[in-house]
XYZ file of C-alpha atoms in Angstrom:
677
model
C -10.929 22.371 184.190
C -6.976 22.888 183.615
C -5.596 26.011 184.953
C -6.074 28.723 181.753
C -2.080 29.609 180.845
C -3.421 32.302 178.655
C -2.861 35.976 179.102
C -5.841 38.443 178.386
C -7.516 38.360 175.461
C -8.085 42.244 175.493
C -5.703 45.027 174.224
C -6.326 47.323 177.660
C -5.647 46.333 181.034
C -2.108 45.024 180.696
C -0.615 45.353 184.071
C 0.763 41.488 184.252
C 4.200 41.026 184.093
C 5.208 39.862 180.472
C 8.693 38.637 181.907
C 6.733 35.983 184.148
C 4.971 34.350 181.302
C 8.414 33.300 179.921
C 10.272 30.004 180.334
C 13.575 29.679 180.572
C 13.795 27.990 176.799
C 12.676 31.694 175.621
C 9.220 30.179 174.975
C 6.132 32.310 176.286
C 3.895 29.761 178.161
C 1.004 31.981 178.452
C -0.189 30.943 174.763
C 2.257 28.062 174.113
C 1.565 25.261 171.894
C 3.249 21.988 170.693
C 4.341 22.124 167.220
C 5.673 18.832 165.344
C 6.304 17.848 161.777
C 3.482 16.818 159.940
C 4.139 13.088 158.610
C 0.996 12.563 156.798
C 1.882 15.178 154.254
C 5.055 13.402 153.638
C 3.686 10.126 152.904
C 2.824 10.920 149.579
C 3.379 7.003 148.480
C 2.011 4.524 150.418
C 1.126 0.974 149.373
C -2.884 0.109 149.214
C -2.089 -3.060 151.213
C -0.258 -0.770 154.470
C -2.764 2.354 154.261
C -5.097 1.131 156.837
C -2.467 0.395 159.479
C -0.400 3.636 158.218
C -3.524 5.664 158.845
C -4.011 4.430 162.169
C -0.613 5.058 163.445
C -0.672 8.458 162.118
C -4.091 8.989 164.239
C -2.238 7.686 167.124
C 0.787 10.419 166.642
C -2.211 13.170 166.965
C -3.422 12.032 170.003
C 0.439 11.775 171.334
C 0.557 15.837 170.543
C -3.078 16.187 172.034
C -1.810 14.949 175.659
C 1.099 16.607 175.262
C -0.301 19.758 174.637
C -2.539 19.032 177.393
C -0.009 18.591 179.704
C 1.838 21.922 178.711
C -1.265 23.459 179.487
C -1.593 22.323 182.951
C 2.109 22.980 183.788
C 2.379 26.467 183.379
C 3.787 26.988 186.801
C 6.283 24.437 186.518
C 7.361 25.877 183.233
C 7.803 29.358 184.830
C 9.661 27.696 187.752
C 11.750 25.339 186.025
C 13.191 26.021 182.534
C 13.893 22.680 181.459
C 10.313 21.710 182.955
C 8.885 21.646 179.321
C 11.800 19.756 177.435
C 12.503 17.294 179.845
C 8.600 16.476 181.024
C 7.046 16.885 177.714
C 8.830 17.431 174.769
C 11.539 14.579 174.990
C 8.902 12.086 176.070
C 6.902 12.790 173.237
C 9.621 12.466 171.014
C 10.545 8.600 172.323
C 6.965 8.111 171.751
C 6.864 9.523 168.346
C 9.987 7.607 167.145
C 8.085 4.526 168.237
C 5.409 5.203 166.220
C 7.337 6.550 163.123
C 9.158 3.320 163.042
C 6.035 1.075 163.224
C 4.584 3.043 160.181
C 8.185 2.791 158.459
C 7.761 -1.491 159.074
C 4.243 -1.585 157.593
C 4.965 -0.076 154.715
C 8.356 -2.185 154.129
C 6.407 -5.238 154.194
C 4.425 -4.198 151.147
C 6.852 -1.951 149.359
C 10.145 0.412 149.654
C 10.707 1.380 153.628
C 10.350 5.350 153.517
C 13.581 7.471 154.183
C 14.101 9.723 156.728
C 10.849 9.128 158.770
C 12.929 9.370 161.950
C 13.813 13.207 161.705
C 10.094 13.882 162.205
C 9.916 12.309 165.674
C 11.447 15.651 167.621
C 8.797 18.456 168.222
C 8.714 22.019 170.226
C 7.390 24.247 172.380
C 6.064 27.239 170.533
C 4.745 30.738 171.041
C 1.277 30.449 170.488
C 0.539 33.871 169.303
C 3.508 33.236 166.489
C 3.042 30.107 164.357
C 5.899 29.017 163.036
C 6.195 30.092 158.971
C 2.623 31.492 159.491
C 3.156 35.156 157.976
C 3.512 34.526 154.884
C 0.415 34.091 152.412
C -2.079 35.166 154.648
C -4.598 38.151 154.547
C -4.099 40.571 157.090
C -1.179 38.888 158.598
C -1.248 35.314 160.250
C 1.003 36.188 163.318
C -0.719 37.677 166.365
C 0.236 41.503 167.751
C 2.852 40.777 170.573
C 0.971 42.955 172.638
C -1.666 41.090 172.885
C -0.136 38.347 174.913
C 0.257 40.721 178.025
C -1.865 39.218 180.751
C -3.446 40.194 183.883
C -2.139 38.343 186.660
C -5.850 37.562 188.170
C -6.759 36.272 184.680
C -4.682 33.437 184.264
C -6.307 31.043 186.222
C -9.402 29.235 184.152
C -12.867 29.504 185.672
C -14.649 27.063 183.486
C -15.699 30.168 181.273
C -12.412 31.975 180.716
C -14.138 35.008 178.678
C -11.305 37.717 179.792
C -8.456 35.248 179.369
C -6.194 34.318 176.201
C -7.828 31.350 176.064
C -11.521 31.257 175.391
C -13.761 29.076 177.499
C -11.389 25.875 177.490
C -8.138 28.091 178.056
C -6.738 27.483 174.257
C -8.311 30.165 172.200
C -9.473 31.922 170.447
C -7.959 35.208 170.966
C -9.079 38.868 170.697
C -6.305 39.538 167.966
C -7.857 36.306 165.880
C -10.559 38.598 165.100
C -10.815 41.775 162.337
C -13.455 44.252 161.274
C -14.627 43.180 157.854
C -15.323 46.868 156.973
C -11.666 47.354 157.048
C -10.882 44.192 154.499
C -10.392 45.696 151.168
C -12.279 43.681 148.485
C -9.968 40.742 147.357
C -11.916 38.479 145.168
C -10.883 37.953 141.594
C -12.851 35.626 139.676
C -10.774 34.400 136.559
C -11.454 35.492 132.773
C -14.240 32.989 130.978
C -12.905 31.257 127.970
C -14.566 30.196 124.756
C -14.759 26.805 125.831
C -15.894 27.512 129.608
C -17.981 25.149 131.164
C -20.363 28.168 132.832
C -23.192 26.286 134.469
C -23.860 25.544 137.998
C -25.931 22.484 140.013
C -26.834 23.223 143.434
C -27.718 20.270 145.937
C -29.714 21.093 149.201
C -28.756 18.694 152.120
C -30.064 21.039 155.121
C -27.903 22.764 158.058
C -27.345 19.528 159.965
C -30.721 20.726 161.983
C -31.077 16.878 163.333
C -27.568 17.327 164.889
C -25.404 14.503 163.513
C -21.988 15.076 164.873
C -18.764 13.221 165.823
C -15.188 13.761 165.950
C -14.131 11.160 163.811
C -12.789 11.621 160.340
C -13.525 9.148 157.483
C -11.177 10.236 155.346
C -7.973 11.074 156.916
C -8.381 8.555 160.315
C -10.490 5.394 158.911
C -11.585 3.148 161.675
C -10.084 5.515 164.472
C -12.494 6.777 166.905
C -11.598 10.654 167.870
C -9.447 10.840 164.806
C -10.098 13.981 164.370
C -9.881 15.395 168.060
C -12.688 18.077 166.950
C -16.526 17.843 166.400
C -17.828 18.112 162.827
C -21.240 19.011 161.369
C -22.564 16.420 158.681
C -24.846 17.085 156.122
C -25.966 14.482 153.545
C -24.961 10.941 153.660
C -26.460 10.022 157.732
C -23.778 7.140 158.387
C -20.719 8.618 158.229
C -18.718 7.738 161.118
C -14.794 6.309 161.221
C -16.132 2.540 160.520
C -18.452 3.469 157.853
C -17.638 1.088 154.954
C -18.121 1.994 150.976
C -21.170 -0.243 151.116
C -22.517 1.513 154.470
C -22.279 4.998 152.970
C -23.926 3.683 149.725
C -26.908 2.305 151.614
C -27.297 5.088 153.892
C -30.173 7.551 154.113
C -29.132 11.256 153.043
C -30.530 14.555 154.243
C -30.332 15.968 150.505
C -33.182 17.059 148.768
C -32.633 14.739 145.856
C -32.230 11.170 146.881
C -29.639 10.722 144.045
C -27.042 12.651 146.136
C -25.767 10.497 149.206
C -22.526 12.190 149.106
C -20.839 13.341 152.891
C -20.004 16.874 153.333
C -18.545 18.041 156.814
C -16.780 21.018 158.631
C -15.715 21.268 161.852
C -18.401 22.964 163.959
C -18.201 26.926 165.412
C -19.063 27.387 169.064
C -19.641 30.342 170.847
C -17.207 30.409 174.244
C -20.554 31.462 176.307
C -19.673 29.088 179.099
C -22.403 26.581 177.984
C -21.838 22.862 178.820
C -22.701 21.137 175.655
C -23.036 17.325 175.237
C -19.463 16.636 174.262
C -18.206 18.705 176.983
C -16.625 15.613 178.721
C -16.066 13.835 175.823
C -12.683 13.451 173.825
C -13.182 15.798 170.342
C -15.045 17.958 172.880
C -14.143 19.739 176.225
C -11.700 17.445 177.259
C -9.385 18.364 174.023
C -10.545 22.247 174.889
C -13.387 22.305 172.090
C -16.020 23.807 174.471
C -19.125 26.189 174.407
C -22.860 26.085 172.526
C -22.521 24.150 169.120
C -23.857 26.729 166.612
C -26.514 25.436 163.944
C -25.945 27.198 160.621
C -28.010 29.558 159.559
C -27.479 28.336 155.921
C -25.556 25.888 153.869
C -25.160 26.371 150.315
C -23.762 23.755 148.301
C -22.869 24.234 144.843
C -20.894 22.644 141.852
C -19.645 25.018 139.096
C -17.635 24.671 136.055
C -14.084 25.594 134.941
C -13.008 28.869 133.261
C -11.242 27.332 130.194
C -12.677 23.681 129.598
C -15.518 21.532 130.429
C -15.948 19.435 133.154
C -15.678 15.659 133.505
C -17.574 13.710 135.943
C -16.199 12.904 139.362
C -15.774 9.306 140.321
C -17.721 7.697 143.002
C -16.201 7.612 146.112
C -13.718 10.595 145.301
C -12.457 11.985 148.559
C -11.555 15.812 149.036
C -10.204 17.403 151.643
C -9.927 21.408 151.417
C -7.596 23.152 154.054
C -5.355 22.204 156.724
C -6.536 21.232 160.294
C -2.965 21.888 161.487
C -2.459 25.140 159.267
C -1.246 27.135 162.358
C 1.551 24.816 163.025
C 2.643 23.680 159.560
C 2.079 26.879 157.562
C -0.185 28.167 155.166
C 0.960 25.913 152.621
C -2.425 23.986 152.401
C -4.301 26.618 154.344
C -7.745 27.321 152.360
C -9.704 29.204 154.791
C -12.216 32.019 153.976
C -14.232 34.119 156.376
C -16.507 36.896 155.312
C -19.854 38.858 156.022
C -22.967 38.713 154.022
C -22.940 41.861 152.129
C -19.440 41.714 152.427
C -18.343 38.475 150.542
C -15.861 40.200 148.021
C -13.435 40.816 150.955
C -12.154 37.083 152.599
C -9.966 36.626 155.595
C -7.877 33.872 155.591
C -6.344 34.239 158.703
C -9.213 36.171 161.109
C -12.626 35.826 161.881
C -14.781 38.341 160.923
C -16.633 41.213 162.763
C -19.510 41.452 161.073
C -21.608 44.783 161.536
C -25.100 44.584 163.013
C -27.433 42.985 160.454
C -24.776 40.980 158.809
C -24.287 37.077 159.290
C -20.542 35.179 159.133
C -19.870 33.319 156.487
C -17.536 30.575 155.990
C -16.609 29.983 152.262
C -14.753 26.439 151.291
C -13.807 26.187 147.540
C -12.524 22.517 146.839
C -10.142 21.517 144.386
C -11.544 20.856 141.081
C -8.879 18.879 139.096
C -8.493 14.969 139.338
C -5.817 12.643 138.255
C -7.910 10.919 136.646
C -7.392 7.819 138.585
C -7.247 7.678 141.989
C -10.231 8.479 144.565
C -7.847 9.133 147.419
C -4.265 9.463 147.865
C -1.734 8.327 150.987
C -1.842 11.892 152.073
C -5.490 12.550 150.946
C -4.208 15.385 148.340
C -2.281 14.397 145.537
C -4.695 12.831 143.970
C -6.502 16.241 143.404
C -5.410 19.713 143.060
C -6.571 23.356 142.352
C -6.347 24.862 138.973
C -4.103 28.088 138.725
C -5.255 31.556 138.593
C -6.521 31.362 134.882
C -8.259 28.078 135.625
C -5.873 25.673 134.026
C -5.313 22.458 135.782
C -1.877 20.843 136.162
C -0.451 18.593 133.622
C -2.225 15.167 134.108
C -4.977 16.525 135.509
C -8.374 17.019 134.194
C -11.247 19.650 135.554
C -14.012 18.389 137.637
C -16.917 19.934 139.273
C -15.873 22.435 141.887
C -17.542 22.256 145.223
C -18.387 25.074 146.410
C -19.386 25.143 150.224
C -20.937 28.380 151.702
C -22.187 27.970 155.687
C -23.719 30.888 157.227
C -24.059 31.746 160.728
C -26.166 34.298 162.755
C -23.674 35.144 165.075
C -23.159 38.731 166.580
C -19.679 40.309 166.948
C -17.755 39.444 169.956
C -17.219 42.074 172.414
C -13.283 42.089 172.526
C -13.122 45.140 174.727
C -13.819 42.617 177.738
C -12.820 39.415 176.011
C -15.893 38.541 175.070
C -17.654 38.552 178.523
C -20.510 40.747 177.192
C -21.128 39.084 173.685
C -19.161 35.909 173.420
C -16.099 34.854 171.115
C -16.587 32.459 168.694
C -14.494 30.046 167.087
C -14.514 26.429 165.221
C -13.130 23.618 166.765
C -9.475 22.321 166.080
C -6.867 20.179 167.392
C -6.303 21.440 170.887
C -2.760 22.233 170.043
C -4.214 24.678 166.838
C -5.574 26.866 169.405
C -9.016 27.480 167.435
C -7.080 29.410 164.994
C -9.178 30.793 162.325
C -6.432 29.742 159.478
C -7.240 25.733 160.613
C -10.857 25.741 158.985
C -11.381 22.706 156.560
C -14.162 21.175 154.885
C -14.377 17.336 153.563
C -16.328 15.918 150.967
C -17.024 12.192 149.585
C -18.791 12.150 146.423
C -21.701 9.579 146.370
C -24.008 10.742 143.774
C -25.613 8.428 141.511
C -24.319 8.165 138.349
C -26.954 8.909 136.342
C -27.280 12.239 138.478
C -23.859 13.187 138.079
C -23.811 12.857 134.273
C -26.696 15.301 134.697
C -24.418 17.722 136.585
C -22.074 17.644 134.119
C -24.293 18.480 131.444
C -25.935 21.090 133.170
C -22.582 22.549 134.088
C -21.134 22.147 130.450
C -24.030 23.679 128.611
C -23.885 26.763 130.958
C -27.300 26.124 132.529
C -28.478 26.432 136.356
C -29.853 23.384 137.662
C -30.167 21.159 140.991
C -32.591 21.201 143.968
C -32.875 25.025 144.818
C -30.807 25.989 142.294
C -30.137 29.684 142.481
C -32.263 30.216 145.138
C -30.261 27.701 147.069
C -28.513 30.034 149.450
C -31.940 31.221 150.763
C -33.841 27.745 150.587
C -31.081 25.852 152.782
C -32.454 26.748 155.597
C -35.928 25.234 154.891
C -34.931 22.267 153.036
C -38.706 20.726 153.549
C -40.500 22.665 151.238
C -37.884 21.276 148.218
C -39.237 17.699 149.061
C -42.744 18.793 148.074
C -42.330 17.471 144.516
C -44.351 14.636 145.731
C -47.138 16.664 145.684
C -47.222 17.603 141.917
C -49.400 14.332 141.216
C -52.151 15.533 142.735
C -53.140 18.646 141.247
C -53.244 16.397 137.751
C -55.604 13.805 138.928
C -58.580 15.836 139.387
C -58.505 18.437 136.750
C -58.732 15.669 133.853
C -62.015 14.107 134.976
C -63.559 17.064 136.135
C -63.380 19.256 133.296
C -65.734 16.864 131.192
C -68.411 17.436 133.513
C -68.449 21.076 133.697
C -70.935 21.463 130.422
C -73.637 19.531 131.439
C -74.672 21.537 134.704
C -73.395 24.719 133.910
C -76.531 26.582 134.516
C -77.424 25.404 138.000
C -73.780 25.315 139.162
C -72.927 28.757 137.858
C -73.876 30.152 141.523
C -71.826 27.605 143.269
C -68.628 28.863 141.455
C -68.337 32.030 142.896
C -68.265 30.799 146.348
C -65.505 28.956 145.848
C -63.253 31.119 143.346
C -63.210 33.638 146.169
C -61.832 31.331 148.661
C -58.866 30.252 146.208
C -57.819 33.260 144.994
C -55.362 33.588 148.173
C -54.072 30.505 147.639
C -53.286 30.621 144.222
C -50.276 33.306 144.527
C -48.959 31.240 147.392
C -48.823 28.015 145.695
C -47.552 29.850 142.769
C -44.394 30.532 144.672
C -43.127 27.284 145.465
C -40.235 29.727 146.076
C -41.335 30.208 149.562
C -39.182 27.560 149.785
C -36.508 28.981 151.525
C -38.392 29.705 154.010
C -38.172 29.319 154.384
C -38.183 27.173 157.090
C -35.852 29.359 157.939
C -38.419 32.001 158.789
C -39.495 29.470 161.454
C -42.868 28.981 160.903
C -43.522 30.725 157.933
C -42.189 28.009 155.933
C -42.763 30.269 153.072
C -46.231 29.695 153.227
C -47.655 33.446 154.423
C -45.528 34.831 152.029
C -45.746 32.333 149.276
C -48.155 35.092 147.830
C -45.148 37.153 147.365
C -42.525 35.174 145.865
C -43.983 35.008 142.119
C -43.306 38.443 141.691
C -39.860 38.809 144.072
C -38.133 35.715 142.754
C -39.212 34.623 139.575
C -36.284 32.608 138.742
C -35.903 30.188 141.779
C -39.701 29.499 141.871
C -39.074 27.788 138.551
C -35.900 25.905 139.557
C -38.350 24.349 142.721
C -39.723 22.264 140.152
C -42.378 24.675 139.016
C -41.147 26.141 136.262
C -44.694 27.202 135.592
C -45.720 28.368 138.972
C -44.050 31.527 138.979
C -46.173 33.408 136.495
C -49.376 34.990 138.188
C -51.583 33.646 134.985
C -51.034 30.249 136.707
C -53.433 31.103 139.755
C -56.969 30.432 138.057
C -55.269 26.809 137.455
C -54.047 26.407 141.225
C -57.491 27.322 142.769
C -59.034 25.065 140.529
C -56.878 22.122 141.048
C -56.950 22.618 144.586
C -60.928 22.490 144.781
C -60.237 19.157 142.678
C -58.422 17.629 145.564
C -61.609 18.006 147.297
C -59.563 18.602 150.384
C -58.804 21.892 149.449
C -55.362 21.940 152.013
C -53.709 23.709 149.590
C -56.444 26.571 149.561
C -56.901 26.751 153.048
C -53.305 27.225 154.629
C -52.267 30.494 153.348
C -50.290 28.770 150.997
C -49.137 25.170 149.916
C -51.435 22.540 150.639
C -49.107 20.669 153.042
C -47.573 23.851 154.471
C -44.468 23.533 152.553
C -44.318 26.247 149.847
C -43.805 23.728 146.981
C -47.336 23.075 147.413
C -47.188 24.783 144.201
C -44.848 22.408 143.170
C -47.744 19.862 143.462
C -49.736 22.084 141.088
C -46.842 22.848 138.946
C -47.073 20.169 136.673
C -51.000 21.070 136.142
C -49.817 24.814 135.622
C -48.954 24.560 132.061
C -52.430 23.644 131.585
C -53.600 26.395 133.866
C -51.658 29.254 131.698
C -53.917 28.271 129.197
C -57.015 28.102 130.535
C -56.304 31.108 132.879
C -57.168 33.184 129.935
C -60.732 32.287 130.076
C -61.136 31.865 133.942
C -64.676 32.109 134.238
C -65.578 28.501 132.228
C -63.008 26.869 133.913
C -64.096 27.567 137.141
C -67.606 26.449 136.560
C -66.258 23.383 135.206
C -64.372 22.370 138.404
C -67.140 23.191 140.586
C -69.768 21.608 139.349
C -68.197 18.248 139.701
C -68.289 19.022 143.457
C -72.102 19.771 143.411
C -72.663 16.173 141.915
C -70.189 14.667 144.320
C -72.074 16.339 147.223
C -75.487 14.745 146.744
C -77.778 14.397 143.723
C -80.432 16.890 144.459
C -79.590 19.446 142.124
C -79.380 17.113 139.378
C -82.411 15.491 140.122
C -84.216 18.678 140.240
C -82.645 19.194 136.803
C -84.033 16.257 135.235
C -87.599 16.527 136.635
C -88.673 19.736 135.603
C -89.373 18.506 132.097
C -91.310 16.208 132.938
C -93.088 18.256 135.058
C -93.718 20.609 132.163
C -94.778 17.840 130.244
C -97.229 16.984 132.759
C -98.847 20.212 132.957
C -99.255 20.358 129.125
C -101.118 16.607 128.870
C -103.459 18.230 131.646
C -104.042 21.320 129.845
C -104.784 18.936 126.820
C -107.533 17.054 128.148
C -109.203 19.968 129.896
C -109.226 21.534 126.184
C -110.436 18.431 124.689
C -113.245 18.337 127.442
C -114.340 21.655 126.352
C -114.214 21.279 123.027
C -116.751 18.320 123.476
C -118.956 20.174 125.669
C -119.090 22.539 123.110
């Protein structure tokens, strides 16, 4: 493990000589980072023919910075002893490498277009105080720069020990620090929603794609660095498209599997993972993008992920083009400044308060929330741009798109984590610090948070989304309840069960009349057993379960949802499930299945709360019959009796014959007596 050149992360326990952390260049090495101009953001027009080569060279620039930062972090002692060491051994060699790479970029563009001017001026880098990022103070809530007092270190803590909780560098020696956190309760409400105009598109469309419970990670970035392994230099969580890596073609993405409930959504949604700085050795502890580049600690699986598409407060939205790519936020905003930053951190119960440059300290019982609101205006022509930004834009505060841009559905991504507030007083030793993965020189600052999206919706489904939003409706998989269900995506797949219910109902109803007399006793037997099941089914809302509830899957609590969450249930596909009167139907349907799977489990037939969904289609019928439950029950039970054996039916048919025989015999007896007399 590299030496930890960062000072204490706590306010107390200074005692170290801060003067010793200063190099002759006036830079504090205990928190120093490499600051280089962002070349990609300057290349706003790159010919399509040169795009691939330019992207690879841009990725190489990132790799050069990462290596220079690593060298800086390992050379704290030399930097302190020799004021010129940082410049001579790190910064100047880096400048030479960057100059050669920039020249190759210029040549690649010059072959097919106009040579870009001024690239050579972007070669020089500097060593900066990691606790005061350049141009970072403006536009950040709570102030983007860290308190200088936080930099003071304890002499004994400056050597990394593999965990480094007490050091100002987290587990890997490059952040986070105590000053990166803020108590959410001290933040004033700061969320303002634009007023809706007359022609606003007020609807919303939800898609549910899981929480990456299957652990799909990599440190690639197919948007910013296609064809480059470890192009992101940090790990991403992926949901939706399962073929997302640096080498996936558009055709690969289109043919891939998806984790989304609606298989018409093969879009790719990804973001940097969150890690606990708890000393754990993850799968990538010794790999590029992971521990080698300062991204260390236990990866936290989200508790919940909500993906909603919303409208525009002034206009109707138009469909997103297939394969549209959007990056929101800036992974390098700590050194680039806040111009493209779009991080939003908060806590459940406090989401009217958003932090841009701090991680939230949430009270007990409250979870950490990351929110991304993506660009919602499109230029009408391009699915990507050279700097991956200029083809899309944000609407202004009133919801108006820039000239030449049109409104599209806005992706609002909400990621929730069950993470305890870290113990800052002891540098995270008692309760570990947490942070997003980042480029190593970005020091895990919260302002660097970002999200990525590639639209791979089926055209028909995209059309449904647009119609839904423009009509002011709430639609999609897990709509409304989408936030709760996210953890338990499985229930939402149950629509496949709906067909089962209908099968038996029609065939059994006719039989009921015939044998009602003999069957009436049997009806009661099954009805009691079904009564509990009905509620479960009706709540397909158990959906969320919530798998999240681990084992519940919403089943056990299924009976409650109908009352608790009337709205979400219909959205799952049981519009008629929510009402309690649907219950008699559910019972009947379940018995009809013969397997009684639904009836047994305290819930849905398959354990997915949406078992009710399976019944959902028959529930419409059920609502009608539920008014007269008595007749409907026998009608369904009778078929079962018949199927179980013909004994009852045989008896029913023999007794009239027996009675006739008795009458015939009696007739003979009477005749004989008459003759004798």
